[in-house]
Structures are given as C-alpha cells and as structure tokens.
Coordinates of C-alpha atoms in Angstrom, one line a residue:
M14 CA -13.2 -14.7 34.8
N15 CA -14.1 -17.4 32.2
T16 CA -12.1 -20.6 32.2
I17 CA -11.7 -23.5 29.7
K18 CA -10.5 -27.0 30.2
A19 CA -7.6 -28.5 28.1
S20 CA -10.0 -31.1 26.6
E21 CA -12.4 -28.3 25.5
L22 CA -9.6 -26.1 24.1
K23 CA -7.8 -28.7 22.0
P24 CA -10.4 -29.1 19.3
L25 CA -10.8 -25.4 19.0
L26 CA -7.2 -25.0 17.9
T27 CA -7.8 -27.0 14.7
A28 CA -11.3 -25.6 14.0
E29 CA -12.1 -22.8 11.5
D30 CA -13.0 -20.1 14.0
E31 CA -10.5 -17.5 15.1
I32 CA -8.7 -18.1 18.3
A33 CA -5.5 -16.9 20.0
L34 CA -3.8 -19.2 22.5
L35 CA -1.4 -16.9 24.4
D36 CA 1.4 -18.2 26.7
V37 CA 1.8 -15.4 29.2
R38 CA 4.8 -16.9 30.9
E39 CA 8.2 -15.4 30.2
Q40 CA 10.3 -16.4 27.2
G41 CA 12.5 -18.9 29.1
Q42 CA 9.4 -20.7 30.4
Y43 CA 7.8 -20.8 27.0
G44 CA 10.9 -22.3 25.5
E45 CA 10.8 -25.2 28.0
G46 CA 7.5 -26.4 26.8
H47 CA 4.2 -25.1 25.3
P48 CA 1.2 -26.3 23.3
F49 CA 2.0 -26.5 19.5
F50 CA -0.3 -23.6 18.5
S51 CA 0.5 -21.3 21.4
I52 CA 2.0 -17.8 20.9
P53 CA 4.7 -16.4 23.1
F54 CA 3.0 -13.5 24.8
P55 CA 4.8 -12.7 28.1
Y56 CA 2.8 -10.8 30.7
S57 CA 5.7 -8.3 31.0
R58 CA 5.1 -7.2 27.4
L59 CA 1.4 -7.7 27.2
E60 CA 0.2 -4.2 26.4
T61 CA 2.9 -3.7 23.7
L62 CA 2.2 -7.0 22.0
A63 CA -1.5 -6.6 22.1
A64 CA -1.4 -3.4 20.1
T65 CA 0.0 -5.2 17.1
L66 CA -0.8 -8.9 17.5
L67 CA -4.4 -8.6 18.7
P68 CA -6.0 -5.9 16.4
C69 CA -9.6 -7.2 16.9
K70 CA -11.2 -6.8 20.3
S71 CA -13.8 -9.5 19.7
T72 CA -11.2 -12.3 19.0
R73 CA -11.5 -15.4 21.2
I74 CA -8.5 -15.4 23.4
V75 CA -7.2 -18.1 25.8
V76 CA -4.3 -17.3 28.1
F77 CA -2.3 -19.8 30.2
D78 CA 0.6 -19.9 32.7
D79 CA 2.3 -22.3 35.0
A80 CA -0.7 -22.5 37.3
D81 CA 0.9 -19.6 39.2
G82 CA -1.7 -16.9 38.9
V83 CA -0.1 -14.9 36.0
S84 CA -2.8 -15.8 33.6
A85 CA -5.5 -14.3 35.8
K86 CA -3.5 -11.0 35.8
A87 CA -3.1 -11.3 32.0
A88 CA -6.8 -12.0 31.4
A89 CA -7.7 -9.0 33.6
A90 CA -5.3 -6.8 31.8
L91 CA -6.6 -7.8 28.4
T92 CA -10.2 -7.3 29.5
G93 CA -9.2 -3.8 30.7
L94 CA -7.8 -3.1 27.3
G95 CA -11.2 -3.8 25.8
Y96 CA -11.0 -7.4 24.7
R97 CA -14.4 -9.0 25.1
N98 CA -13.8 -12.8 24.8
V99 CA -11.0 -13.8 27.2
A100 CA -10.7 -17.0 29.1
E101 CA -8.0 -18.8 31.2
L102 CA -6.8 -22.4 30.5
E103 CA -7.6 -24.2 33.8
G104 CA -4.4 -25.4 35.4
G105 CA -2.2 -23.8 32.7
A106 CA 0.6 -25.7 31.0
P107 CA 0.8 -28.4 33.7
A108 CA -2.9 -29.2 33.1
W109 CA -2.3 -29.4 29.3
A110 CA 0.4 -32.0 29.9
A111 CA -1.7 -33.8 32.5
A112 CA -4.5 -34.2 30.0
G113 CA -2.1 -36.2 27.8
Y114 CA -1.2 -33.4 25.4
T115 CA 2.3 -32.6 24.3
L116 CA 4.4 -29.6 25.4
Y117 CA 6.9 -28.7 22.7
K118 CA 10.3 -27.3 23.6
G119 CA 12.0 -24.5 21.7
V120 CA 10.8 -21.4 19.8
N121 CA 9.2 -20.9 16.4
V122 CA 8.1 -24.5 16.6
I123 CA 5.3 -24.2 14.0
S124 CA 7.6 -22.6 11.4
K125 CA 10.4 -25.1 12.1
T126 CA 8.1 -28.0 11.7
Y127 CA 6.9 -26.6 8.4
G128 CA 10.5 -26.3 7.2
E129 CA 11.2 -29.9 8.1
L130 CA 8.1 -31.1 6.3
L131 CA 9.0 -29.0 3.2
E132 CA 12.5 -30.4 3.0
H133 CA 11.1 -33.9 3.2
V134 CA 8.4 -33.3 0.5
A135 CA 10.6 -31.2 -1.8
D136 CA 13.8 -33.2 -1.3
T137 CA 15.7 -29.9 -0.8
P138 CA 19.3 -30.1 -2.1
R139 CA 21.7 -29.8 0.8
M140 CA 25.3 -30.2 1.8
T141 CA 27.2 -30.5 5.1
A142 CA 29.6 -27.8 6.3
A143 CA 32.6 -29.9 5.3
E144 CA 31.1 -30.5 1.8
V145 CA 30.4 -26.8 1.3
N146 CA 33.8 -25.8 2.5
A147 CA 35.4 -28.3 0.0
L148 CA 33.2 -27.1 -2.8
R149 CA 34.2 -23.5 -2.2
E150 CA 37.9 -24.5 -2.2
R151 CA 37.4 -26.2 -5.6
D152 CA 35.2 -23.5 -7.0
P153 CA 35.9 -20.0 -5.7
S154 CA 32.9 -18.6 -7.8
V155 CA 30.4 -20.3 -5.4
V156 CA 28.2 -17.6 -3.8
V157 CA 27.0 -18.0 -0.2
L158 CA 23.9 -16.0 0.6
D159 CA 22.9 -15.7 4.3
G160 CA 19.1 -15.7 4.5
R161 CA 18.8 -14.4 8.0
S162 CA 18.1 -10.9 9.2
P163 CA 20.9 -8.3 8.9
A164 CA 21.2 -8.2 12.7
E165 CA 21.8 -11.9 12.9
Y166 CA 24.3 -11.8 10.1
S167 CA 26.3 -9.1 11.9
K168 CA 26.6 -11.4 15.0
M169 CA 28.2 -14.2 13.0
S170 CA 28.4 -15.2 9.4
L171 CA 30.3 -17.5 7.1
P172 CA 33.5 -16.0 5.7
G173 CA 32.7 -14.3 2.4
A174 CA 28.9 -14.8 2.7
L175 CA 26.6 -12.0 1.5
C176 CA 23.6 -10.9 3.6
C177 CA 20.3 -11.4 1.7
P178 CA 17.3 -12.1 3.8
N179 CA 15.1 -14.9 2.4
A180 CA 12.3 -12.7 1.1
E181 CA 14.8 -10.7 -0.9
L182 CA 16.4 -13.7 -2.6
G183 CA 14.1 -13.9 -5.6
Y184 CA 13.9 -10.1 -5.9
R185 CA 17.6 -9.5 -5.9
I186 CA 19.1 -12.8 -7.2
Q187 CA 19.9 -11.5 -10.7
S188 CA 21.7 -8.5 -9.3
L189 CA 23.7 -10.5 -6.8
V190 CA 24.4 -13.5 -9.0
P191 CA 24.1 -12.5 -12.7
D192 CA 25.7 -15.7 -14.0
E193 CA 23.1 -18.5 -14.1
S194 CA 25.9 -21.2 -14.0
T195 CA 27.1 -20.0 -10.5
T196 CA 26.4 -22.3 -7.7
I197 CA 24.5 -20.7 -4.8
V198 CA 24.6 -21.9 -1.2
I199 CA 21.9 -20.6 1.2
N200 CA 22.7 -20.6 4.9
C201 CA 21.0 -19.6 8.2
A202 CA 21.8 -20.2 11.8
G203 CA 20.4 -23.7 11.9
R204 CA 18.2 -25.4 9.2
T205 CA 14.8 -23.8 8.5
R206 CA 15.7 -20.7 6.6
S207 CA 18.3 -22.5 4.5
I208 CA 15.6 -24.9 3.4
L209 CA 13.0 -22.1 2.9
G210 CA 15.6 -20.0 1.0
V211 CA 16.4 -22.8 -1.5
E212 CA 12.8 -23.7 -2.0
G213 CA 11.9 -20.0 -2.5
L214 CA 14.4 -19.9 -5.4
R215 CA 13.3 -23.2 -6.8
V216 CA 9.6 -22.1 -6.9
L217 CA 10.8 -19.2 -9.1
N218 CA 12.6 -21.7 -11.4
T219 CA 16.0 -20.2 -10.7
K220 CA 18.5 -21.8 -13.2
N221 CA 21.5 -21.7 -10.8
P222 CA 22.3 -24.8 -8.8
V223 CA 21.0 -23.9 -5.3
I224 CA 22.0 -25.8 -2.2
A225 CA 21.1 -25.5 1.5
L226 CA 23.9 -25.5 4.1
E227 CA 22.9 -28.2 6.5
N228 CA 22.7 -26.9 10.1
G229 CA 23.8 -23.4 9.1
T230 CA 26.3 -21.5 11.1
Q231 CA 25.9 -23.9 14.0
G232 CA 27.0 -26.8 11.7
W233 CA 29.8 -24.8 10.3
C234 CA 31.1 -24.1 13.8
L235 CA 30.7 -27.7 15.0
A236 CA 32.7 -28.8 11.9
G237 CA 35.6 -26.8 13.3
L238 CA 35.4 -24.1 10.7
D239 CA 35.8 -20.4 11.5
L240 CA 33.0 -17.8 11.5
D241 CA 33.2 -14.1 11.0
H242 CA 31.8 -11.8 13.7
G243 CA 30.7 -8.2 13.4
V244 CA 30.6 -8.0 9.7
S245 CA 28.3 -5.2 8.5
P246 CA 25.7 -6.3 5.9
Q247 CA 26.4 -5.0 2.4
T248 CA 23.8 -2.8 0.8
L249 CA 21.4 -4.9 -1.2
P250 CA 21.5 -4.1 -5.0
D251 CA 18.3 -2.7 -6.4
P252 CA 17.0 -4.4 -9.6
N253 CA 17.2 -2.3 -12.7
D254 CA 14.1 -1.4 -14.7
E255 CA 14.4 -4.4 -17.0
Q256 CA 14.7 -6.8 -14.1
I257 CA 11.8 -5.1 -12.3
A258 CA 9.5 -5.6 -15.3
A259 CA 10.6 -9.3 -15.5
L260 CA 10.0 -9.7 -11.8
G261 CA 6.5 -8.2 -12.1
A262 CA 5.7 -10.7 -14.8
T263 CA 7.0 -13.6 -12.7
A264 CA 4.9 -12.4 -9.8
R265 CA 1.8 -12.4 -11.9
A266 CA 2.4 -15.9 -13.2
L267 CA 3.2 -17.2 -9.7
I268 CA 0.0 -15.7 -8.3
S269 CA -2.1 -17.3 -11.0
A270 CA -0.3 -20.7 -10.7
S271 CA -0.6 -20.8 -6.9
G272 CA -4.2 -19.6 -6.7
L273 CA -3.3 -16.7 -4.5
E274 CA -6.0 -14.2 -3.9
L275 CA -5.5 -10.5 -4.8
V276 CA -7.3 -8.0 -2.7
S277 CA -7.8 -4.3 -3.3
L278 CA -6.8 -1.5 -1.0
E279 CA -10.4 -0.6 -0.5
T280 CA -11.3 -4.1 0.6
T281 CA -8.3 -4.3 2.8
N282 CA -9.3 -1.1 4.6
Q283 CA -12.8 -2.5 5.0
W284 CA -11.4 -5.6 6.6
L285 CA -9.1 -3.5 8.9
R286 CA -12.2 -1.7 10.2
D287 CA -14.2 -4.9 10.7
D288 CA -14.6 -5.5 14.5
E289 CA -15.7 -9.1 14.1
R290 CA -12.7 -10.5 12.2
T291 CA -9.0 -10.2 12.6
T292 CA -7.0 -8.8 9.7
Y293 CA -3.2 -8.3 9.6
L294 CA -1.7 -6.0 6.9
L295 CA 2.0 -6.9 6.8
D296 CA 4.6 -5.2 4.6
V297 CA 7.2 -7.8 3.7
R298 CA 9.8 -5.5 2.2
T299 CA 13.0 -4.4 3.9
K300 CA 13.0 -2.1 6.9
A301 CA 14.5 0.7 4.9
E302 CA 11.8 0.5 2.2
F303 CA 9.1 0.3 4.8
S304 CA 10.5 3.4 6.6
V305 CA 10.3 5.4 3.4
A306 CA 6.6 4.7 2.7
H307 CA 4.0 2.1 3.5
F308 CA 0.2 1.6 3.5
P309 CA -1.6 3.1 6.5
G310 CA -2.2 0.4 9.1
A311 CA 0.5 -1.8 7.8
H312 CA 3.1 -3.4 10.1
H313 CA 6.6 -4.3 9.1
A314 CA 7.2 -8.1 8.8
P315 CA 10.1 -8.9 6.5
G316 CA 9.0 -11.9 4.5
G317 CA 11.8 -14.3 5.5
Q318 CA 11.3 -13.6 9.1
L319 CA 7.5 -13.8 8.8
V320 CA 7.7 -17.4 7.5
Q321 CA 10.5 -18.4 9.9
A322 CA 8.8 -16.9 13.0
T323 CA 5.2 -16.5 12.1
D324 CA 4.2 -16.5 15.8
Q325 CA 6.0 -13.2 16.3
Y326 CA 3.8 -11.5 13.8
V327 CA 0.5 -13.4 13.7
A328 CA -1.2 -14.4 17.0
V329 CA -4.7 -15.3 15.8
R330 CA -5.3 -18.6 14.1
N331 CA -7.6 -18.3 11.0
A332 CA -7.1 -14.6 10.8
R333 CA -7.0 -12.8 7.4
I334 CA -3.5 -11.9 6.4
V335 CA -2.8 -9.3 3.6
L336 CA 0.8 -9.0 2.4
S337 CA 2.1 -5.9 0.7
D338 CA 5.2 -5.0 -1.2
D339 CA 6.0 -3.0 -4.4
N340 CA 5.6 -5.4 -7.4
R341 CA 4.0 -8.4 -5.7
L342 CA 6.9 -10.8 -6.0
R343 CA 8.0 -10.7 -2.4
A344 CA 4.4 -10.8 -1.2
A345 CA 3.6 -13.7 -3.5
T346 CA 6.6 -15.9 -2.5
T347 CA 5.9 -15.2 1.2
A348 CA 2.2 -15.9 0.7
I349 CA 2.9 -19.3 -0.9
R350 CA 4.6 -20.4 2.3
L351 CA 2.0 -19.1 4.6
Q352 CA -0.7 -20.6 2.5
D353 CA 1.0 -24.1 2.8

C-alpha cells in the first residue's frame, strides 16, 4: 500500500489539485483532534460514505488513523471499491502532530472558522441572550428565526421562535415577516449559523433590522433562560407568485454581482460522467421539495447545513460543486458562501 509523510502531504492540501484527506477513526476520536482540512470518514461507515462523498474513482485519497492499523484496512477497502489512488499517512494523526502541525478539536472546524472570519470582516450585528430577552420584552413584535435544521429545532428552541433553516431565510422572509420594520433575530445552537443567517439576509439587502443571537441556544441556557423542548417545526410558507418573480430577479442580480458561474444541465451531466474530476450535484432545497422531484444524480444538501457542515457533504478539495434549486436564489446565496 502507498504511504505519504506528513511533510509531503501538507503542501498538497493547499495546492490546486483534487485531494481527499479522510480521518477513518471514529467520530469521538476525530473530535479530539484532526488536521484542518481532514474529513470525518469513520471506517465503520466507509462504504456508505464513499458512495456519496467520493464519486470519482481516480481522486487522490489519503487516509489516516491513530497509528493503530485502521487506515490500512480503510485503504484496502477503498481499493477494493475501485479507487485507484489511495495512500496512508505514515504514523497517522500522532505523526502529523509530531511533525509540528496542529490537530484541531471539535467538528465542522472549517465552516466554524469561516463563520468567525465572516463576523469579523462584516461586523455582524449581534446581541447577548440577556439583551435579546430584554428586547423581546420591550417589543413583542420581534421575530426570532431558528436557522438550524428542523430536527435540531425540535430538540430545543427559544420560546416563540420559528423554524427557518438558513438557506430558506431569503426565500421565505417576506412570507414570514411581511413588515419591513420588524426586528429579526437569528439563532442557532452556538454561533456560526446565527452569523451566516444574518449575513445571508444582509447580502440580499433585507430592510428589516437583523441581529444574531450570540452563542445561540447554549448562550440562552447559560444566561438562565428557559428553552422549549419537543416543539414541532411549523410548515414553512411558500412565496406567492409575485414574490417568486421578485426572488427570481433578485437571484439574477445576485449571480451577476457575485460573479457566480451558471452551468447547463447538459454540461453538469458531462461533468458527472467525467472519471478524471470530481463533481458534486447538490440540491439545496428542503427535504420535502427534494423528495417530490430533483435532478438525476443530485444529492440532498440543504443550503444552511451545507455551509455549516461542508465536510459532511463534500470530501474532495478543489472538486466541482453544482448547486440546484428552483429559482436560483437559494443556490446563489449558498454558492456565495462556498465561493468565499
């Protein structure tokens, strides 16, 4: 089996060629420390993950473990699945650290880092839990929108908050908050999706005052405030015909201003058949919309989650990513963040 040293691998992670650095340890081990650009890819789920995260069999793949022999099994399994360019990181995660390179704790580290940088650059408006609670007491019209997934919302949510995953905010905001003078607070579990939600609305020039809840439901709880548990997400309102037309125009302007590339279905299908490059076709709409109909070959990756947890949907650095929706707005707002 081919091997690669940490010193040889590191420059490849910031080069222009495709590469997938896969941490084949289990999730708990991954969370205790991993290279910045590594992807959680536990050996126990290897075959399932490979089917969606590694669509191109010629992709350069490097696997690593805790120097305990798991990466050899993973490399052999991937080779058995037809992957032609697989190598092991010599010495695994311990060797990476021994070479003087950092192991980062936690999950979704790349996306969370992006959120922190975005907040710094954009100076995202934010309030603490105590400040938001006081604001709601003074102004009952304040609308709190929870930018997480419906499943996370059901586990715990702010009292009175509405469930609206981040990618849906721009698409549904006029239906949810028709009065442009209403203050909107975006919350998540911690920080990242609150920041991304606010900045997603700001990039659309939303006229409402929009604020991020600092530290999300965790901060709310730590401030001694009560959370709701087991609340079922409300049905998201569909935009009316007039709103859909306006959203389509906004999407076109946003695509042009941001320099996003538009690609035809024919070209996308050619890319998906290309056995020398990796292409991901990701549908960023809601699960219900995806279930009704989607492009052949597409995988469901709700836009807010895709930006928050990119490593759960995209394993290959420098791959081509094609986003699809219905009128381009959700794809465009998601693409802007991935492009950054």
